Coordinates of C-alpha atoms in Angstrom, one line a residue:
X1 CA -56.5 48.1 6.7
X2 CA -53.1 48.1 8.1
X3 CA -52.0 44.8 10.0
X4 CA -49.7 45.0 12.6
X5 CA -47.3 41.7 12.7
X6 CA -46.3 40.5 16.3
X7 CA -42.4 40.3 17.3
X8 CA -42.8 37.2 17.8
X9 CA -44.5 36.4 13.8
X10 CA -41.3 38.5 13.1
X11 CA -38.6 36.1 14.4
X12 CA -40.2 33.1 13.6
X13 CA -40.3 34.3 9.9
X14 CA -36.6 35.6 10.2
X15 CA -35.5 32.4 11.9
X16 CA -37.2 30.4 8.9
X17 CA -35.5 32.8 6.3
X18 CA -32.1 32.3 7.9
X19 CA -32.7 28.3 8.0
X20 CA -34.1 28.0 4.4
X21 CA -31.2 30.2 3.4
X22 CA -28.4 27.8 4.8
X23 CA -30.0 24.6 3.3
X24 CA -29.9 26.8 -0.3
X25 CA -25.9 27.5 0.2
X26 CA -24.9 24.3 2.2
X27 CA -22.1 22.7 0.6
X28 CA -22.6 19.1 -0.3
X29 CA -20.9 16.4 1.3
X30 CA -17.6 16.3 -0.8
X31 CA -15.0 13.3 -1.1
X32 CA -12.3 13.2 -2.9
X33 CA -8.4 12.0 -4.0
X34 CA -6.1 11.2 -6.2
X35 CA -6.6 9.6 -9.5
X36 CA -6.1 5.5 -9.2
X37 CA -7.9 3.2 -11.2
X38 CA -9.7 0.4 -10.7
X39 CA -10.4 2.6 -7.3
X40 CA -11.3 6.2 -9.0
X41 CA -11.0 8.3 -11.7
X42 CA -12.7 10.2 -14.7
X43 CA -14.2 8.4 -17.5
X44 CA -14.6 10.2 -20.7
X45 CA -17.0 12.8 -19.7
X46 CA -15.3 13.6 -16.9
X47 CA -17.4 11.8 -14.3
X48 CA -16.0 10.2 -11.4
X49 CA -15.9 6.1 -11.4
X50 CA -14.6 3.2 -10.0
X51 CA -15.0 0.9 -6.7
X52 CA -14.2 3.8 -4.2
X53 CA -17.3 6.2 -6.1
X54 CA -19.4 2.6 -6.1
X55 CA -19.0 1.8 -2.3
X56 CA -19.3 5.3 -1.0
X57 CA -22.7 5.8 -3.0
X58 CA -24.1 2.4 -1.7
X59 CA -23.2 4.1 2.1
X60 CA -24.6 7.5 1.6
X61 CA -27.6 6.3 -0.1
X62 CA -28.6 4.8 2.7
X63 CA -28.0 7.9 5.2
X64 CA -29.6 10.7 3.9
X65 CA -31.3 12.1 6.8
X66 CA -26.9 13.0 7.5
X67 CA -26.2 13.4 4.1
X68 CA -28.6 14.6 1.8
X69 CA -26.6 15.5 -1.1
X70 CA -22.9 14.2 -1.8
X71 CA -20.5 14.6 -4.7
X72 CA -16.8 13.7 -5.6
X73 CA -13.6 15.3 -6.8
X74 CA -10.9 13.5 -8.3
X75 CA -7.7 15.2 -8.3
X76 CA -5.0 15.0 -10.8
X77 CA -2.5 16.4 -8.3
X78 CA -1.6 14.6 -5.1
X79 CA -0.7 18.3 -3.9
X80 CA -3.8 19.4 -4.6
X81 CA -6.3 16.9 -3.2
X82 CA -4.0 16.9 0.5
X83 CA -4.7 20.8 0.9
X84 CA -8.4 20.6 -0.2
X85 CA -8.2 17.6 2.6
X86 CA -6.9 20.0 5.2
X87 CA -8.6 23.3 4.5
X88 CA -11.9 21.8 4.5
X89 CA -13.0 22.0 1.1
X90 CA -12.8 17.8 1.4
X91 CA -15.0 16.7 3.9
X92 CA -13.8 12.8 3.2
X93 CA -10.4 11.6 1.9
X94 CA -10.8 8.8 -0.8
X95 CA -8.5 5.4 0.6
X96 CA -5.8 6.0 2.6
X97 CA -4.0 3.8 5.0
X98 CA -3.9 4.6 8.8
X99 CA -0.7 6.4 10.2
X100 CA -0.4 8.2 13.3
X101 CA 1.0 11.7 11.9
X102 CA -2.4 11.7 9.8
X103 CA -4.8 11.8 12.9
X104 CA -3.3 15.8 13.5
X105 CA -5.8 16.4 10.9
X106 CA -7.7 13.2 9.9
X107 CA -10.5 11.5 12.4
X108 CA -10.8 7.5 10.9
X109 CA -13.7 5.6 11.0
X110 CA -13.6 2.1 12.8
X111 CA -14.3 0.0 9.7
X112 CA -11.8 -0.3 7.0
X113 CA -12.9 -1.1 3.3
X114 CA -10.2 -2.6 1.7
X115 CA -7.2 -5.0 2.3
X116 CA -4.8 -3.6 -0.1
X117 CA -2.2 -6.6 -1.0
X118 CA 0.8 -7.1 -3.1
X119 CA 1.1 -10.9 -4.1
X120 CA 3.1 -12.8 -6.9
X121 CA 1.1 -13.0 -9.8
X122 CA 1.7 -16.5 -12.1
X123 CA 0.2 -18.0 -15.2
X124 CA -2.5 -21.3 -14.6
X125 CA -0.2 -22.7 -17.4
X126 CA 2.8 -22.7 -15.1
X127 CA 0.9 -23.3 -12.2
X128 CA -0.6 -27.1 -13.8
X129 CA 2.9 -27.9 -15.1
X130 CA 4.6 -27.5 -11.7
X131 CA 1.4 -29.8 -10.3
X132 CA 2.1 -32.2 -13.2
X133 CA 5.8 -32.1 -12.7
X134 CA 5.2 -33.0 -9.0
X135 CA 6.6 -29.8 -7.7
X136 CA 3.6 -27.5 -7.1
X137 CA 4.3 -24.0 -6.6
X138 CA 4.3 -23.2 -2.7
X139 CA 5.0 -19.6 -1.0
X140 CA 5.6 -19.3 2.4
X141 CA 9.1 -17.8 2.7
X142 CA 10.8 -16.3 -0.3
X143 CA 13.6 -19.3 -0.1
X144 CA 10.3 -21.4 -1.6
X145 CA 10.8 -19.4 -4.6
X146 CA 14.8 -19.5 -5.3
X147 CA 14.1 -22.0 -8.4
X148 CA 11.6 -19.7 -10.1
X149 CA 12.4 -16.8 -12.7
X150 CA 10.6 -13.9 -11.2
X151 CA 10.2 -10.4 -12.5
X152 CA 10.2 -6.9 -10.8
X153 CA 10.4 -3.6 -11.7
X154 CA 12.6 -0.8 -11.0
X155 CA 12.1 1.5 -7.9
X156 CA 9.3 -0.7 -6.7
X157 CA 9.5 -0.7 -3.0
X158 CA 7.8 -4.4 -2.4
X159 CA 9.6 -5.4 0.3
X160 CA 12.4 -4.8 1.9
X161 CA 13.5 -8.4 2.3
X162 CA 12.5 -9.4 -1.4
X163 CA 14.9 -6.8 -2.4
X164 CA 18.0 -8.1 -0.1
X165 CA 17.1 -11.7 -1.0
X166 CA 17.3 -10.3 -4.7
X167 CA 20.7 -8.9 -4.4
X168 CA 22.3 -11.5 -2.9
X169 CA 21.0 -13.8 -5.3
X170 CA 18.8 -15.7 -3.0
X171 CA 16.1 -15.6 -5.5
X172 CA 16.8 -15.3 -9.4
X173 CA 15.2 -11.5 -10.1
X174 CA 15.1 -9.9 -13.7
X175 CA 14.3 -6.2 -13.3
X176 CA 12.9 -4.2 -15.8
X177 CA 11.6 -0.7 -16.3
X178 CA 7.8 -1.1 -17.1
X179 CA 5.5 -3.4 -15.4
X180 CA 3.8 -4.1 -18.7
X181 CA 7.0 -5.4 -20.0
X182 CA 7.2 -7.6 -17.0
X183 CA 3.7 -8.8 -17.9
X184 CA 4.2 -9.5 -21.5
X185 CA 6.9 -11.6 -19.9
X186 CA 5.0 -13.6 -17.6
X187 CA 2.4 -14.0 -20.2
X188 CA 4.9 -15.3 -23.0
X189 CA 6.2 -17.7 -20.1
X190 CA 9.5 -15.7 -20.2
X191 CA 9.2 -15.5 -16.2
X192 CA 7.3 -17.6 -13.7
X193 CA 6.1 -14.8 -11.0
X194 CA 5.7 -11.4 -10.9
X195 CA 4.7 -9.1 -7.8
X196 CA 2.1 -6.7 -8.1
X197 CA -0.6 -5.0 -6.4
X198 CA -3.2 -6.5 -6.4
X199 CA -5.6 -4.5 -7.6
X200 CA -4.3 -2.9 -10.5
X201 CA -3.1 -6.2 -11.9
X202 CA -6.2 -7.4 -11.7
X203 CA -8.1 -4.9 -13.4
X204 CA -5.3 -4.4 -15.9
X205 CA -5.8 -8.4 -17.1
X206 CA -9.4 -7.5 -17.0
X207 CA -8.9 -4.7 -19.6
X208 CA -6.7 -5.9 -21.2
X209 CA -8.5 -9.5 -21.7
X210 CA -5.9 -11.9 -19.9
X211 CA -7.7 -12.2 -16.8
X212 CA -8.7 -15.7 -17.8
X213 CA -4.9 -16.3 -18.0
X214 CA -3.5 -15.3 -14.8
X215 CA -3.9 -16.4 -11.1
X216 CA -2.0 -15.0 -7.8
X217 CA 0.1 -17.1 -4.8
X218 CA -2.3 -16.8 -1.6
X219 CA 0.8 -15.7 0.8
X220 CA 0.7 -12.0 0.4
X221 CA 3.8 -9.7 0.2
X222 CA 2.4 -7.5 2.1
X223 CA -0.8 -6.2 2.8
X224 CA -2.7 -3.1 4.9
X225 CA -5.9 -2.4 5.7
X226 CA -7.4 1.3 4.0
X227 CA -10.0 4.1 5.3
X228 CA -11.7 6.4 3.7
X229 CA -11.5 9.2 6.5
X230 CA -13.0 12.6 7.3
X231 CA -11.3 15.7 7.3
X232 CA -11.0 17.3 11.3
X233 CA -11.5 21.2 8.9
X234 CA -14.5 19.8 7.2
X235 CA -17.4 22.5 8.3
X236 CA -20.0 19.8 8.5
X237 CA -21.2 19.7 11.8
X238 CA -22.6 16.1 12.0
X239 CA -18.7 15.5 10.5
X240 CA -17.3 16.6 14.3
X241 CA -19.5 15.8 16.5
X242 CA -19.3 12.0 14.9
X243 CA -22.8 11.4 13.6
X244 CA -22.2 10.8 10.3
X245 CA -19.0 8.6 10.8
X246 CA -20.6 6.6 13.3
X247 CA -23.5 5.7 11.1
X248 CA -20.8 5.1 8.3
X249 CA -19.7 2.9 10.5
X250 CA -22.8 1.1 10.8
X251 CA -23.8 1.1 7.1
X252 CA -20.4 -0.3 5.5
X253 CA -20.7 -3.0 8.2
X254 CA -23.8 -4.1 7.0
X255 CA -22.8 -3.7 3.1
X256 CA -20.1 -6.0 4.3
X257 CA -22.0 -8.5 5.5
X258 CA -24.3 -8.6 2.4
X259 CA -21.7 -9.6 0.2
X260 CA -22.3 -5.5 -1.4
X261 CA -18.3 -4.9 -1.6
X262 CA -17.6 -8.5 -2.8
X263 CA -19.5 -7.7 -5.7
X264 CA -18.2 -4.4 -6.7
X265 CA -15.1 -5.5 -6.8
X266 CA -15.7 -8.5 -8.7
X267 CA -17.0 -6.1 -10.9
X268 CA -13.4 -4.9 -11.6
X269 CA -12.2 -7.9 -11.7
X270 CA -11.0 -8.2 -8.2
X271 CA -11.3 -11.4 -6.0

């Protein structure tokens, strides 16, 4: 017997096609950047890892009625991961600070993730005999410094006053080439501070097995807040019209507040 289908039964089915279709092809919720360890790169087999790929699962675990699927490129090539930010194929930039020529093309969440610092990295061995000598080490202008040996290396921006001071022989600064020369320097006691980011210092001692040795002056250099934000050419609707950033928001808030970021990046041996 030969059915007849409704036009109605017709669009319905078609409608259900077209929807099933798009779930099939939609792209997954990409982020991406440049390579930058402790915060992201590729590990051996070429998976993505570090406290960026940590923090961003713990977030869009916990949203996947906006994000049901998500994956990561890491970029070799600076070049590269800006115009996969711009033409769309990056729906979220991996940590990047906030400037105001970036919002043309970037939209920022409210929440930052990180407070990036550069500090002045010391020994506990130099630290206890300035305590026991009765001159404890204390940073709160460079001039504090002037009796110290402190090492820096070439074409590192730090600051612009650390490099006037520097020059004028304000403070006593031995440049070298390498930062791991200036650290087998501080380590051997051949200088008494060393500026460094943070981070990397951090998770260099770490790897290296020195972490145990090494301690940091409070008083940052300097120090800025970073975002991981979304791309304004990502084709992910709940991207523009600010459901999934809002709820970002919301969820790095509350991983904040349950200590969730402290521990990652203790894990790297940040603190």
């Amino acid at each position: 017997m030969l059915s007849i289908v409704s036009p109605m039964k017709v669009a319905i089915l078609v409608l259900l096609f077209q929807l099933s279709s798009a779930i099939v092809t939609a792209k997954p919720f990409t982020m991406g950047g440049d390579v930058d360890p402790p915060l992201k790169w590729l590990d051996e087999n070429d998976q993505p890892v570090g406290i960026e790929v940590e923090l961003l699962s713990a977030i869009y675990e916990q949203m996947p009625e906006l994000v049901p699927e998500f994956q990561f490129t890491i970029f070799k090539s600076s070049p590269r991961s800006k115009q996969a930010l711009k033409d769309g194929t990056l729906d979220q930039y991996i940590t990047m600070s906030h400037k105001k020529k970036r919002m043309a093309y970037l939209l920022y969440p409210a929440e930052s993730h990180l407070n990036i610092k550069w500090v002045f990295f010391t020994t506990h061995q130099f630290l206890m005999k300035q305590q026991q000598s009765g001159f404890p080490v204390v940073f709160n202008e460079y001039k504090d410094l002037a009796n110290y040996k402190i090492g820096a290396t070439q074409d590192y921006a730090y600051s612009e006053e650390f490099w006037q001071l520097a020059n004028n022989g304000t403070i006593n600064v031995e440049v070298m080439q390498k930062n791991k020369l200036n650290i087998k320097k501080l380590l051997a006691g051949r200088i008494d501070l060393f500026p460094s980011y943070q981070f990397k210092m951090q998770w260099n001692a770490q790897q290296g097995g020195y972490d145990h040795l090494i301690s940091y002056l409070p008083k940052a250099i300097r120090d800025k807040q970073y975002f991981n934000p979304f791309s304004k050419a990502s084709t992910n609707p709940n991207v523009l019209n600010g459901k999934i950033i809002r709820r970002y928001d919301e969820v790095l808030r509350s991983l904040k507040r349950k200590g969730v970021v402290k521990k990652i990046l203790k894990k790297y041996g940040v603190n």
